[in-house]
Amino acid sequence: MLTTEHSESTEEFENNSLTDAIIGSAISVHRELGPGLLESVYEKCLAFELADRGLSVTTQQEIPVRYKNLTFDCGFRADL
């Protein structure tokens, strides 16, 4: 029988904790609200849930787009 040693670096552990918080928050919102609502409702509830778990959250963050020598300040908006 083979045995393997498993050790996680601090960075991997922090990433797992962050992943757990994000997925846990999404599951919590979905269980509470169920399907069928507008995306904006889920976004606000998920932002609340993430902040409640101690994460910093920004909603509707503008992401500039560069095209040739032009920059469009609001090419995209990230939901969270």
mmCIF file of C-alpha atoms in Angstrom:
data_model
loop_
_atom_site.group_PDB
_atom_site.id
_atom_site.type_symbol
_atom_site.label_atom_id
_atom_site.label_comp_id
_atom_site.label_asym_id
_atom_site.label_seq_id
_atom_site.Cartn_x
_atom_site.Cartn_y
_atom_site.Cartn_z
ATOM 1 C CA MET A 1 0.000 0.000 0.000
ATOM 2 C CA LEU A 2 1.356 3.381 -0.983
ATOM 3 C CA THR A 3 1.165 6.299 1.352
ATOM 4 C CA THR A 4 1.666 9.860 0.304
ATOM 5 C CA GLU A 5 2.483 12.833 2.403
ATOM 6 C CA HIS A 6 0.285 15.841 1.872
ATOM 7 C CA SER A 7 1.360 19.269 2.980
ATOM 8 C CA GLU A 8 -0.287 22.527 2.072
ATOM 9 C CA SER A 9 1.554 25.792 1.817
ATOM 10 C CA THR A 10 0.143 28.838 3.557
ATOM 11 C CA GLU A 11 -0.908 30.271 0.187
ATOM 12 C CA GLU A 12 -2.818 27.105 -0.743
ATOM 13 C CA PHE A 13 -4.552 27.121 2.643
ATOM 14 C CA GLU A 14 -5.573 30.776 2.238
ATOM 15 C CA ASN A 15 -6.862 30.077 -1.278
ATOM 16 C CA ASN A 16 -8.904 27.158 0.035
ATOM 17 C CA SER A 17 -10.385 29.364 2.772
ATOM 18 C CA LEU A 18 -11.272 32.045 0.230
ATOM 19 C CA THR A 19 -12.781 29.469 -2.110
ATOM 20 C CA ASP A 20 -14.786 27.971 0.756
ATOM 21 C CA ALA A 21 -16.111 31.415 1.736
ATOM 22 C CA ILE A 22 -17.148 32.264 -1.829
ATOM 23 C CA ILE A 23 -18.809 28.936 -2.578
ATOM 24 C CA GLY A 24 -20.424 28.815 0.864
ATOM 25 C CA SER A 25 -21.835 32.302 0.365
ATOM 26 C CA ALA A 26 -23.253 31.443 -3.050
ATOM 27 C CA ILE A 27 -24.871 28.274 -1.708
ATOM 28 C CA SER A 28 -26.323 30.172 1.248
ATOM 29 C CA VAL A 29 -27.888 32.813 -1.011
ATOM 30 C CA HIS A 30 -29.305 30.208 -3.376
ATOM 31 C CA ARG A 31 -30.782 28.141 -0.536
ATOM 32 C CA GLU A 32 -32.413 31.204 0.993
ATOM 33 C CA LEU A 33 -33.776 32.759 -2.216
ATOM 34 C CA GLY A 34 -34.126 29.849 -4.612
ATOM 35 C CA PRO A 35 -34.147 30.270 -8.393
ATOM 36 C CA GLY A 36 -35.966 32.727 -10.617
ATOM 37 C CA LEU A 37 -35.098 36.182 -9.302
ATOM 38 C CA LEU A 38 -33.293 38.946 -11.137
ATOM 39 C CA GLU A 39 -29.502 38.799 -11.215
ATOM 40 C CA SER A 40 -29.318 42.117 -9.345
ATOM 41 C CA VAL A 41 -31.071 40.565 -6.327
ATOM 42 C CA TYR A 42 -28.592 37.689 -6.138
ATOM 43 C CA GLU A 43 -25.698 40.130 -6.613
ATOM 44 C CA LYS A 44 -26.760 42.296 -3.668
ATOM 45 C CA CYS A 45 -27.393 39.296 -1.428
ATOM 46 C CA LEU A 46 -24.104 37.649 -2.380
ATOM 47 C CA ALA A 47 -22.210 40.898 -1.734
ATOM 48 C CA PHE A 48 -23.838 41.076 1.708
ATOM 49 C CA GLU A 49 -23.035 37.435 2.455
ATOM 50 C CA LEU A 50 -19.382 37.820 1.397
ATOM 51 C CA ALA A 51 -18.973 40.989 3.475
ATOM 52 C CA ASP A 52 -20.626 39.231 6.413
ATOM 53 C CA ARG A 53 -17.863 36.611 6.153
ATOM 54 C CA GLY A 54 -15.215 39.320 6.381
ATOM 55 C CA LEU A 55 -14.392 39.703 2.696
ATOM 56 C CA SER A 56 -13.984 43.053 0.972
ATOM 57 C CA VAL A 57 -16.538 43.400 -1.821
ATOM 58 C CA THR A 58 -16.935 45.935 -4.618
ATOM 59 C CA THR A 59 -19.964 45.720 -6.882
ATOM 60 C CA GLN A 60 -20.362 46.913 -10.461
ATOM 61 C CA GLN A 61 -16.662 47.781 -10.773
ATOM 62 C CA GLU A 62 -15.890 49.527 -14.043
ATOM 63 C CA ILE A 63 -13.127 47.905 -16.081
ATOM 64 C CA PRO A 64 -11.567 50.097 -18.756
ATOM 65 C CA VAL A 65 -11.008 48.741 -22.248
ATOM 66 C CA ARG A 66 -8.106 49.799 -24.419
ATOM 67 C CA TYR A 67 -8.492 49.832 -28.175
ATOM 68 C CA LYS A 68 -5.533 51.055 -30.185
ATOM 69 C CA ASN A 69 -4.728 54.425 -28.588
ATOM 70 C CA LEU A 70 -8.132 54.858 -26.972
ATOM 71 C CA THR A 71 -9.261 53.958 -23.487
ATOM 72 C CA PHE A 72 -12.951 53.522 -22.778
ATOM 73 C CA ASP A 73 -13.462 54.066 -19.072
ATOM 74 C CA CYS A 74 -16.435 51.767 -18.784
ATOM 75 C CA GLY A 75 -15.960 49.014 -21.304
ATOM 76 C CA PHE A 76 -17.136 46.378 -18.855
ATOM 77 C CA ARG A 77 -18.576 46.148 -15.373
ATOM 78 C CA ALA A 78 -17.646 43.299 -13.075
ATOM 79 C CA ASP A 79 -20.633 42.216 -10.984
ATOM 80 C CA LEU A 80 -18.547 41.588 -7.846
#
